[in-house]
Amino acid sequence: MGALSRPEEVVALVKLRVAAGQIKRQIPPEEHWGFAYSMLQKVSRSFALVIQQLGPELRNAVSARSLRPPSSSSSHTNSIFITRVCIFYLVLRALDTVEDDTSIPTEVKVPILQDFYRHIYNRDWHYSCGTNNYKVLMDKFHHVSTAFLELGEGYQKAIEEITRRMGAGMAKFICKEVETVDDYEEYCHYVAGLVGYGLSRLFYAAGTEDLAPDSLSNSMGLFLQKTNIIRDYLEDINEIPKSRMFWPREIWSKYADKLEDFKYVENSEKAVQCLNDLVTNALIHAEDCLQYMSALKDHAIFCFCAIPQIMAIGTCALCYNNVNVFRGVVKMRRGLTARVIDETNSMSDVYTAFYEFSLLLESKIDDNDPNAALTRKRVDSIKQTCRSSGLLKSRGYHLDKSPYKHILLMIVLLVVAIIFGVLYTK
């Protein structure tokens, strides 16, 4: 009943479902590319959802196209872009799978992370680790390597360089904990800021964008990474056989003796205060992200970048002052996610989303929270940036309660959405 109680999300959900079905029918025929595209949807539903919005000419990217000389054709340029980003993502996803597997002994894991940038050139290399779809990715990594080797040399070198630096950074933090806020910034830079660097370079190399400043590219990655680290507290702390701890001791030690103490009900008040401290820390990147996105020219790249950032600010608003972060999975509902994907087409949409989610976060600030004043300051700064753009609309995003109460309205809109979905497939 979640989606049904919010009729404004039903049409977006239906459109998303139809688009997902179309993508499955457009997986390239070559075995290695077919594996890459199908695996992308399995290991990152959110990333695949973003790609769904790029149009059929962008999604239907095959190796034959990637081998042709550069063309002035927009569809060809965008198809190559998707091909490169898909492989870039899967290479880093595989690297991350090695880092995440806490069953791998340190003396084995560290050399793999440090040498991973070499392994991507070896069609025969694979290393069995991870679980479920991540294990399949690692067991059949030769498909990813085969696809990688069909990219142009310049793109191979760009992916290699980011993989090398990220693997070295991950290896460093396998051997040390995240103690200070500076450590936290450094770790997030290695695992996400470098992704921002890499994508900005791919956009520039494709001739579609100017080269963004490293500081802004870094913030694009850090905002997403910090949001994920905040949201995934319980999953990381309960990891078997060994907990993963990414919250910086410099922050959490103000509220508890041990990081795992936050998952116990009796420590809820301090846990939420620490949570709010970390959300406030993440918000410092929001204005850099808005500046980065406002400079993008290509519509496909804009959507690709903007949707995850809106999801991040929405997730920050959802997690803020929310004790459920320490009780289970907290994430934006699928209907709201579908709306964000469906409605994000311009900077006006981005400013509106950032503004409305900032308002929602602001409404949850408790004046008794130790960081309330700083949180308000950062939220006010984001709101002012959005207002000064002169592009605000009204979307009416809601994180929890539905503004609709009439069952009849829900049923009517659901029927309309289903009819629309049928027409959409024809």
CSV table of C-alpha atoms in Angstrom, one decimal:
chain,number,residue,atom,x,y,z
A,1,MET,CA,0.0,0.0,0.0
A,2,GLY,CA,3.0,2.3,0.3
A,3,ALA,CA,2.9,3.4,-3.4
A,4,LEU,CA,-0.9,3.3,-3.5
A,5,SER,CA,-1.1,5.8,-0.7
A,6,ARG,CA,0.9,8.3,-2.8
A,7,PRO,CA,-0.8,8.6,-6.2
A,8,GLU,CA,1.8,11.1,-7.4
A,9,GLU,CA,4.3,8.3,-7.4
A,10,VAL,CA,2.3,5.6,-9.2
A,11,VAL,CA,2.8,6.8,-12.7
A,12,ALA,CA,6.6,7.2,-12.1
A,13,LEU,CA,6.8,3.7,-10.8
A,14,VAL,CA,5.0,2.2,-13.8
A,15,LYS,CA,7.2,4.1,-16.2
A,16,LEU,CA,10.3,2.9,-14.3
A,17,ARG,CA,9.0,-0.7,-14.5
A,18,VAL,CA,8.4,-0.4,-18.2
A,19,ALA,CA,11.8,1.1,-18.8
A,20,ALA,CA,13.4,-1.8,-16.9
A,21,GLY,CA,11.7,-4.3,-19.1
A,22,GLN,CA,12.9,-2.6,-22.2
A,23,ILE,CA,16.5,-2.5,-21.0
A,24,LYS,CA,16.5,-6.3,-20.5
A,25,ARG,CA,15.5,-6.7,-24.1
A,26,GLN,CA,18.4,-4.5,-25.2
A,27,ILE,CA,21.4,-6.3,-23.7
A,28,PRO,CA,24.1,-6.6,-26.4
A,29,PRO,CA,24.6,-10.0,-28.0
A,30,GLU,CA,28.3,-10.4,-27.4
A,31,GLU,CA,28.9,-12.6,-24.4
A,32,HIS,CA,31.3,-10.2,-22.5
A,33,TRP,CA,29.1,-7.1,-23.2
A,34,GLY,CA,26.0,-9.1,-22.3
A,35,PHE,CA,27.6,-10.1,-19.0
A,36,ALA,CA,28.7,-6.5,-18.3
A,37,TYR,CA,25.3,-5.0,-18.8
A,38,SER,CA,23.3,-7.7,-17.0
A,39,MET,CA,25.8,-7.7,-14.1
A,40,LEU,CA,25.5,-3.9,-13.8
A,41,GLN,CA,21.8,-4.3,-13.0
A,42,LYS,CA,22.5,-7.0,-10.5
A,43,VAL,CA,25.2,-5.4,-8.5
A,44,SER,CA,23.8,-1.9,-8.5
A,45,ARG,CA,20.1,-1.4,-8.9
A,46,SER,CA,20.4,2.4,-8.2
A,47,PHE,CA,23.1,2.8,-10.9
A,48,ALA,CA,21.1,0.8,-13.4
A,49,LEU,CA,18.1,3.0,-12.6
A,50,VAL,CA,20.0,6.1,-13.5
A,51,ILE,CA,21.1,4.5,-16.8
A,52,GLN,CA,17.5,3.8,-17.7
A,53,GLN,CA,16.9,7.5,-18.0
A,54,LEU,CA,19.5,8.1,-20.6
A,55,GLY,CA,17.3,7.0,-23.6
A,56,PRO,CA,17.5,3.9,-25.7
A,57,GLU,CA,20.3,5.2,-27.9
A,58,LEU,CA,22.5,5.5,-24.8
A,59,ARG,CA,21.6,2.2,-23.2
A,60,ASN,CA,22.0,0.1,-26.4
A,61,ALA,CA,25.8,0.6,-26.5
A,62,VAL,CA,27.7,-2.4,-28.0
A,63,SER,CA,31.3,-3.1,-28.5
A,64,ALA,CA,31.2,-2.6,-32.3
A,65,ARG,CA,30.2,1.0,-31.7
A,66,SER,CA,33.0,1.6,-29.2
A,67,LEU,CA,35.6,0.5,-31.7
A,68,ARG,CA,34.6,2.9,-34.5
A,69,PRO,CA,36.4,6.3,-34.8
A,70,PRO,CA,34.9,9.3,-33.0
A,71,SER,CA,31.8,10.7,-34.6
A,72,SER,CA,30.0,14.0,-34.3
A,73,SER,CA,26.7,12.0,-33.8
A,74,SER,CA,25.2,12.7,-30.4
A,75,SER,CA,23.8,9.2,-30.1
A,76,HIS,CA,27.1,7.6,-31.0
A,77,THR,CA,29.0,9.8,-28.5
A,78,ASN,CA,26.5,9.0,-25.8
A,79,SER,CA,26.6,5.3,-26.5
A,80,ILE,CA,30.4,5.3,-26.1
A,81,PHE,CA,30.0,7.2,-22.9
A,82,ILE,CA,27.7,4.6,-21.5
A,83,THR,CA,30.0,1.8,-22.5
A,84,ARG,CA,33.0,3.4,-20.8
A,85,VAL,CA,31.1,4.2,-17.7
A,86,CYS,CA,29.6,0.7,-17.4
A,87,ILE,CA,33.1,-0.9,-17.5
A,88,PHE,CA,34.6,1.8,-15.3
A,89,TYR,CA,31.9,1.1,-12.7
A,90,LEU,CA,32.3,-2.7,-12.9
A,91,VAL,CA,36.0,-2.5,-12.5
A,92,LEU,CA,35.7,-0.4,-9.3
A,93,ARG,CA,32.8,-2.5,-8.1
A,94,ALA,CA,35.0,-5.6,-8.3
A,95,LEU,CA,37.8,-3.8,-6.5
A,96,ASP,CA,35.3,-2.8,-3.8
A,97,THR,CA,34.2,-6.4,-3.5
A,98,VAL,CA,37.7,-7.4,-2.6
A,99,GLU,CA,37.9,-4.6,0.0
A,100,ASP,CA,34.5,-5.5,1.5
A,101,ASP,CA,35.1,-9.2,2.0
A,102,THR,CA,36.2,-9.3,5.6
A,103,SER,CA,37.0,-13.1,5.3
A,104,ILE,CA,40.1,-12.4,3.1
A,105,PRO,CA,43.2,-12.3,5.3
A,106,THR,CA,45.0,-8.9,5.3
A,107,GLU,CA,48.2,-10.4,3.9
A,108,VAL,CA,46.2,-11.7,0.9
A,109,LYS,CA,43.9,-8.7,0.4
A,110,VAL,CA,46.4,-5.9,0.4
A,111,PRO,CA,48.5,-7.2,-2.6
A,112,ILE,CA,45.3,-7.8,-4.6
A,113,LEU,CA,44.1,-4.2,-4.0
A,114,GLN,CA,47.5,-2.8,-4.8
A,115,ASP,CA,47.8,-4.8,-8.0
A,116,PHE,CA,44.2,-4.7,-9.2
A,117,TYR,CA,45.0,-2.1,-11.9
A,118,ARG,CA,47.3,-4.7,-13.5
A,119,HIS,CA,44.8,-7.5,-13.3
A,120,ILE,CA,42.2,-5.6,-15.5
A,121,TYR,CA,44.6,-6.2,-18.5
A,122,ASN,CA,44.6,-10.0,-17.9
A,123,ARG,CA,41.7,-11.8,-19.6
A,124,ASP,CA,42.5,-14.9,-17.5
A,125,TRP,CA,42.6,-13.3,-14.0
A,126,HIS,CA,39.8,-13.8,-11.5
A,127,TYR,CA,39.6,-14.1,-7.7
A,128,SER,CA,36.7,-15.8,-6.0
A,129,CYS,CA,35.4,-13.6,-3.2
A,130,GLY,CA,32.2,-11.8,-2.1
A,131,THR,CA,28.7,-13.3,-2.1
A,132,ASN,CA,25.7,-13.7,-4.4
A,133,ASN,CA,26.0,-11.5,-7.5
A,134,TYR,CA,29.3,-10.0,-6.4
A,135,LYS,CA,30.8,-13.5,-6.3
A,136,VAL,CA,29.6,-14.1,-9.9
A,137,LEU,CA,31.2,-10.8,-10.9
A,138,MET,CA,34.5,-11.9,-9.4
A,139,ASP,CA,34.4,-15.5,-10.7
A,140,LYS,CA,33.7,-14.2,-14.3
A,141,PHE,CA,35.8,-11.1,-14.2
A,142,HIS,CA,37.4,-12.1,-17.4
A,143,HIS,CA,34.3,-10.8,-19.2
A,144,VAL,CA,34.9,-7.4,-17.7
A,145,SER,CA,38.6,-7.5,-18.7
A,146,THR,CA,37.6,-8.5,-22.3
A,147,ALA,CA,35.3,-5.5,-22.5
A,148,PHE,CA,37.8,-3.2,-20.9
A,149,LEU,CA,40.4,-4.2,-23.5
A,150,GLU,CA,38.1,-3.2,-26.3
A,151,LEU,CA,38.1,0.4,-25.1
A,152,GLY,CA,40.4,3.0,-26.6
A,153,GLU,CA,43.9,3.2,-25.1
A,154,GLY,CA,43.2,6.6,-23.6
A,155,TYR,CA,40.2,5.4,-21.8
A,156,GLN,CA,42.0,2.3,-20.6
A,157,LYS,CA,44.7,4.5,-19.1
A,158,ALA,CA,42.2,6.8,-17.4
A,159,ILE,CA,40.5,3.8,-15.8
A,160,GLU,CA,43.8,2.2,-14.9
A,161,GLU,CA,45.0,5.3,-13.1
A,162,ILE,CA,41.9,5.7,-11.0
A,163,THR,CA,41.9,2.0,-10.2
A,164,ARG,CA,45.6,2.1,-9.2
A,165,ARG,CA,45.1,5.1,-6.9
A,166,MET,CA,41.9,3.7,-5.4
A,167,GLY,CA,43.4,0.3,-4.7
A,168,ALA,CA,46.4,1.9,-3.0
A,169,GLY,CA,44.1,4.0,-0.8
A,170,MET,CA,41.9,1.0,0.1
A,171,ALA,CA,45.1,-1.0,1.0
A,172,LYS,CA,46.2,1.8,3.3
A,173,PHE,CA,43.0,1.7,5.2
A,174,ILE,CA,42.9,-2.0,5.5
A,175,CYS,CA,46.0,-1.6,7.7
A,176,LYS,CA,44.6,1.4,9.7
A,177,GLU,CA,41.3,2.6,11.2
A,178,VAL,CA,39.5,5.8,10.4
A,179,GLU,CA,40.6,7.7,13.4
A,180,THR,CA,40.3,11.4,12.6
A,181,VAL,CA,38.0,13.5,10.4
A,182,ASP,CA,41.0,14.0,8.1
A,183,ASP,CA,41.3,10.2,7.8
A,184,TYR,CA,37.6,10.1,7.0
A,185,GLU,CA,38.0,12.7,4.3
A,186,GLU,CA,41.1,10.8,2.9
A,187,TYR,CA,39.3,7.4,2.9
A,188,CYS,CA,36.2,8.8,1.2
A,189,HIS,CA,38.5,10.5,-1.4
A,190,TYR,CA,40.2,7.2,-2.2
A,191,VAL,CA,36.9,5.2,-2.6
A,192,ALA,CA,34.6,7.9,-4.1
A,193,GLY,CA,36.4,11.2,-4.7
A,194,LEU,CA,38.6,9.4,-7.2
A,195,VAL,CA,35.5,8.1,-9.0
A,196,GLY,CA,34.5,11.8,-9.4
A,197,TYR,CA,37.9,12.5,-10.8
A,198,GLY,CA,37.7,9.6,-13.2
A,199,LEU,CA,34.2,10.4,-14.5
A,200,SER,CA,35.1,14.1,-15.0
A,201,ARG,CA,38.0,13.0,-17.1
A,202,LEU,CA,35.9,10.6,-19.1
A,203,PHE,CA,33.3,13.4,-19.7
A,204,TYR,CA,36.1,15.7,-20.9
A,205,ALA,CA,37.8,13.1,-23.1
A,206,ALA,CA,34.4,12.4,-24.8
A,207,GLY,CA,34.4,16.1,-25.8
A,208,THR,CA,31.0,16.7,-24.1
A,209,GLU,CA,32.1,18.7,-21.0
A,210,ASP,CA,34.8,21.0,-19.8
A,211,LEU,CA,37.2,19.5,-17.3
A,212,ALA,CA,35.7,20.2,-13.9
A,213,PRO,CA,38.0,21.4,-11.0
A,214,ASP,CA,39.2,18.4,-8.9
A,215,SER,CA,37.8,20.0,-5.7
A,216,LEU,CA,34.2,19.8,-7.2
A,217,SER,CA,34.7,16.4,-8.6
A,218,ASN,CA,35.9,15.2,-5.2
A,219,SER,CA,32.9,16.7,-3.5
A,220,MET,CA,30.5,14.9,-5.9
A,221,GLY,CA,32.0,11.6,-4.8
A,222,LEU,CA,32.3,12.4,-1.1
A,223,PHE,CA,28.7,13.5,-0.7
A,224,LEU,CA,27.5,10.1,-2.1
A,225,GLN,CA,30.1,8.1,-0.1
A,226,LYS,CA,29.5,9.8,3.3
A,227,THR,CA,25.7,9.4,2.8
A,228,ASN,CA,26.2,5.7,2.2
A,229,ILE,CA,28.5,5.3,5.2
A,230,ILE,CA,26.0,7.0,7.4
A,231,ARG,CA,23.0,5.0,6.1
A,232,ASP,CA,24.9,1.6,6.3
A,233,TYR,CA,26.0,1.8,9.9
A,234,LEU,CA,24.1,-1.3,11.1
A,235,GLU,CA,25.1,-3.5,8.0
A,236,ASP,CA,28.8,-2.5,8.4
A,237,ILE,CA,28.9,-3.0,12.2
A,238,ASN,CA,27.3,-6.4,12.0
A,239,GLU,CA,29.5,-7.6,9.1
A,240,ILE,CA,30.8,-11.2,9.7
A,241,PRO,CA,33.4,-12.3,10.4
A,242,LYS,CA,34.6,-8.8,11.2
A,243,SER,CA,32.9,-5.4,11.6
A,244,ARG,CA,33.7,-2.7,9.1
A,245,MET,CA,34.1,0.7,10.8
A,246,PHE,CA,34.1,3.8,8.7
A,247,TRP,CA,32.6,6.4,11.1
A,248,PRO,CA,35.6,8.5,12.3
A,249,ARG,CA,36.6,7.9,15.9
A,250,GLU,CA,37.1,11.7,16.3
A,251,ILE,CA,33.3,12.1,15.9
A,252,TRP,CA,31.8,9.0,17.4
A,253,SER,CA,34.0,9.0,20.5
A,254,LYS,CA,32.2,12.2,21.7
A,255,TYR,CA,29.1,10.1,22.1
A,256,ALA,CA,30.2,6.5,23.1
A,257,ASP,CA,33.1,4.4,24.2
A,258,LYS,CA,32.7,1.9,21.3
A,259,LEU,CA,31.2,2.4,17.9
A,260,GLU,CA,29.1,-0.7,18.3
A,261,ASP,CA,27.4,0.7,21.4
A,262,PHE,CA,25.1,2.8,19.1
A,263,LYS,CA,23.1,-0.3,18.0
A,264,TYR,CA,21.8,-0.9,21.6
A,265,VAL,CA,18.5,0.7,22.5
A,266,GLU,CA,19.8,2.2,25.8
A,267,ASN,CA,22.2,4.3,23.8
A,268,SER,CA,19.7,5.7,21.3
A,269,GLU,CA,19.9,9.4,22.4
A,270,LYS,CA,23.7,9.5,21.9
A,271,ALA,CA,23.5,7.4,18.8
A,272,VAL,CA,21.2,9.9,17.1
A,273,GLN,CA,23.4,12.8,18.2
A,274,CYS,CA,26.4,11.2,16.6
A,275,LEU,CA,24.3,10.4,13.5
A,276,ASN,CA,23.3,14.1,13.2
A,277,ASP,CA,26.9,15.2,13.6
A,278,LEU,CA,27.9,13.0,10.6
A,279,VAL,CA,24.9,14.2,8.5
A,280,THR,CA,26.0,17.8,9.2
A,281,ASN,CA,29.5,16.9,8.1
A,282,ALA,CA,28.2,15.5,4.8
A,283,LEU,CA,26.1,18.6,4.0
A,284,ILE,CA,29.3,20.7,3.6
A,285,HIS,CA,29.7,19.1,0.1
A,286,ALA,CA,26.2,20.0,-1.2
A,287,GLU,CA,27.0,23.4,-2.6
A,288,ASP,CA,30.0,22.1,-4.4
A,289,CYS,CA,27.8,19.4,-6.0
A,290,LEU,CA,25.3,22.1,-7.1
A,291,GLN,CA,28.1,24.1,-8.7
A,292,TYR,CA,29.5,21.0,-10.5
A,293,MET,CA,26.1,20.1,-11.9
A,294,SER,CA,25.2,23.6,-13.0
A,295,ALA,CA,28.2,23.6,-15.3
A,296,LEU,CA,27.2,20.4,-17.2
A,297,LYS,CA,26.2,20.8,-20.8
A,298,ASP,CA,25.2,17.3,-22.0
A,299,HIS,CA,21.7,16.3,-20.9
A,300,ALA,CA,22.5,12.6,-20.5
A,301,ILE,CA,25.6,13.3,-18.4
A,302,PHE,CA,23.6,15.8,-16.4
A,303,CYS,CA,20.9,13.2,-15.5
A,304,PHE,CA,23.5,10.6,-14.8
A,305,CYS,CA,25.2,13.0,-12.3
A,306,ALA,CA,22.1,14.7,-10.8
A,307,ILE,CA,19.9,11.8,-9.9
A,308,PRO,CA,22.4,10.2,-7.4
A,309,GLN,CA,23.0,13.6,-5.8
A,310,ILE,CA,19.3,14.2,-5.3
A,311,MET,CA,19.0,10.7,-3.8
A,312,ALA,CA,21.9,11.6,-1.5
A,313,ILE,CA,20.3,14.8,-0.1
A,314,GLY,CA,17.0,13.0,0.2
A,315,THR,CA,18.7,10.1,2.1
A,316,CYS,CA,20.5,12.7,4.4
A,317,ALA,CA,17.1,14.2,5.2
A,318,LEU,CA,15.6,10.7,5.8
A,319,CYS,CA,18.5,9.6,8.1
A,320,TYR,CA,18.8,12.8,10.1
A,321,ASN,CA,17.5,12.4,13.7
A,322,ASN,CA,16.2,9.0,12.7
A,323,VAL,CA,17.0,6.2,15.3
A,324,ASN,CA,15.9,3.6,12.7
A,325,VAL,CA,19.4,3.9,11.2
A,326,PHE,CA,20.5,1.8,14.2
A,327,ARG,CA,17.6,-0.7,13.9
A,328,GLY,CA,17.5,-1.7,10.3
A,329,VAL,CA,17.6,-0.6,6.6
A,330,VAL,CA,16.7,3.1,6.0
A,331,LYS,CA,16.4,4.2,2.4
A,332,MET,CA,14.1,6.3,0.3
A,333,ARG,CA,11.0,4.4,-0.8
A,334,ARG,CA,10.9,3.1,-4.4
A,335,GLY,CA,8.0,5.4,-5.3
A,336,LEU,CA,9.9,8.5,-4.3
A,337,THR,CA,13.0,7.2,-6.1
A,338,ALA,CA,10.9,6.7,-9.2
A,339,ARG,CA,9.6,10.3,-9.0
A,340,VAL,CA,13.1,11.7,-8.6
A,341,ILE,CA,14.3,9.8,-11.7
A,342,ASP,CA,11.3,10.7,-13.7
A,343,GLU,CA,11.3,14.4,-12.8
A,344,THR,CA,15.0,15.2,-13.0
A,345,ASN,CA,15.7,16.9,-16.3
A,346,SER,CA,17.2,20.3,-15.5
A,347,MET,CA,19.0,22.4,-12.9
A,348,SER,CA,15.6,23.8,-11.9
A,349,ASP,CA,14.7,20.3,-10.9
A,350,VAL,CA,17.9,19.8,-9.0
A,351,TYR,CA,17.6,23.1,-7.1
A,352,THR,CA,14.0,22.3,-6.3
A,353,ALA,CA,14.9,18.9,-4.9
A,354,PHE,CA,17.8,20.1,-2.9
A,355,TYR,CA,15.6,22.9,-1.5
A,356,GLU,CA,12.7,20.7,-0.6
A,357,PHE,CA,14.8,18.0,1.0
A,358,SER,CA,16.7,20.6,2.9
A,359,LEU,CA,13.4,21.9,4.3
A,360,LEU,CA,12.5,18.4,5.3
A,361,LEU,CA,15.8,18.0,7.1
A,362,GLU,CA,15.4,21.4,8.8
A,363,SER,CA,12.0,20.4,10.1
A,364,LYS,CA,13.6,17.5,12.0
A,365,ILE,CA,16.3,19.6,13.8
A,366,ASP,CA,16.0,19.4,17.5
A,367,ASP,CA,17.3,22.6,19.2
A,368,ASN,CA,18.7,20.4,22.0
A,369,ASP,CA,21.0,18.6,19.6
A,370,PRO,CA,24.7,19.5,20.2
A,371,ASN,CA,25.1,20.4,16.5
A,372,ALA,CA,21.8,22.1,15.9
A,373,ALA,CA,23.2,25.5,15.2
A,374,LEU,CA,25.8,24.2,12.7
A,375,THR,CA,23.2,22.0,11.0
A,376,ARG,CA,20.9,25.0,10.5
A,377,LYS,CA,23.7,27.1,9.2
A,378,ARG,CA,24.6,24.5,6.5
A,379,VAL,CA,20.9,23.9,5.6
A,380,ASP,CA,20.3,27.6,5.3
A,381,SER,CA,23.3,27.9,3.0
A,382,ILE,CA,22.0,25.2,0.7
A,383,LYS,CA,18.5,26.8,0.7
A,384,GLN,CA,20.0,30.2,-0.1
A,385,THR,CA,22.0,28.8,-3.0
A,386,CYS,CA,18.9,27.2,-4.4
A,387,ARG,CA,16.7,30.3,-3.9
A,388,SER,CA,19.3,32.6,-5.5
A,389,SER,CA,19.2,30.5,-8.7
A,390,GLY,CA,15.7,31.9,-9.4
A,391,LEU,CA,14.8,28.4,-10.7
A,392,LEU,CA,12.7,26.9,-7.9
A,393,LYS,CA,9.5,25.0,-8.6
A,394,SER,CA,7.2,23.2,-6.3
A,395,ARG,CA,7.4,19.4,-6.2
A,396,GLY,CA,6.0,18.5,-2.8
A,397,TYR,CA,8.4,15.7,-2.0
A,398,HIS,CA,7.4,13.8,1.2
A,399,LEU,CA,9.7,11.4,3.1
A,400,ASP,CA,7.0,9.7,5.2
A,401,LYS,CA,3.4,10.8,5.3
A,402,SER,CA,1.2,10.9,2.3
A,403,PRO,CA,-0.9,14.1,1.8
A,404,TYR,CA,-3.6,12.0,0.2
A,405,LYS,CA,-6.3,10.2,2.2
A,406,HIS,CA,-9.1,9.3,-0.2
A,407,ILE,CA,-9.0,5.7,-1.4
A,408,LEU,CA,-11.1,6.5,-4.4
A,409,LEU,CA,-8.4,8.9,-5.7
A,410,MET,CA,-5.8,6.3,-5.2
A,411,ILE,CA,-7.7,3.7,-7.2
A,412,VAL,CA,-8.5,6.0,-10.1
A,413,LEU,CA,-4.9,7.1,-10.4
A,414,LEU,CA,-3.6,3.6,-10.3
A,415,VAL,CA,-6.0,2.6,-13.1
A,416,VAL,CA,-4.8,5.6,-15.1
A,417,ALA,CA,-1.2,4.6,-14.5
A,418,ILE,CA,-1.7,1.0,-15.6
A,419,ILE,CA,-3.4,2.2,-18.8
A,420,PHE,CA,-0.5,4.6,-19.4
A,421,GLY,CA,2.0,1.8,-18.8
A,422,VAL,CA,0.2,-0.4,-21.4
A,423,LEU,CA,0.3,2.4,-24.0
A,424,TYR,CA,3.9,3.2,-23.2
A,425,THR,CA,5.0,-0.3,-24.3
A,426,LYS,CA,3.3,0.0,-27.7
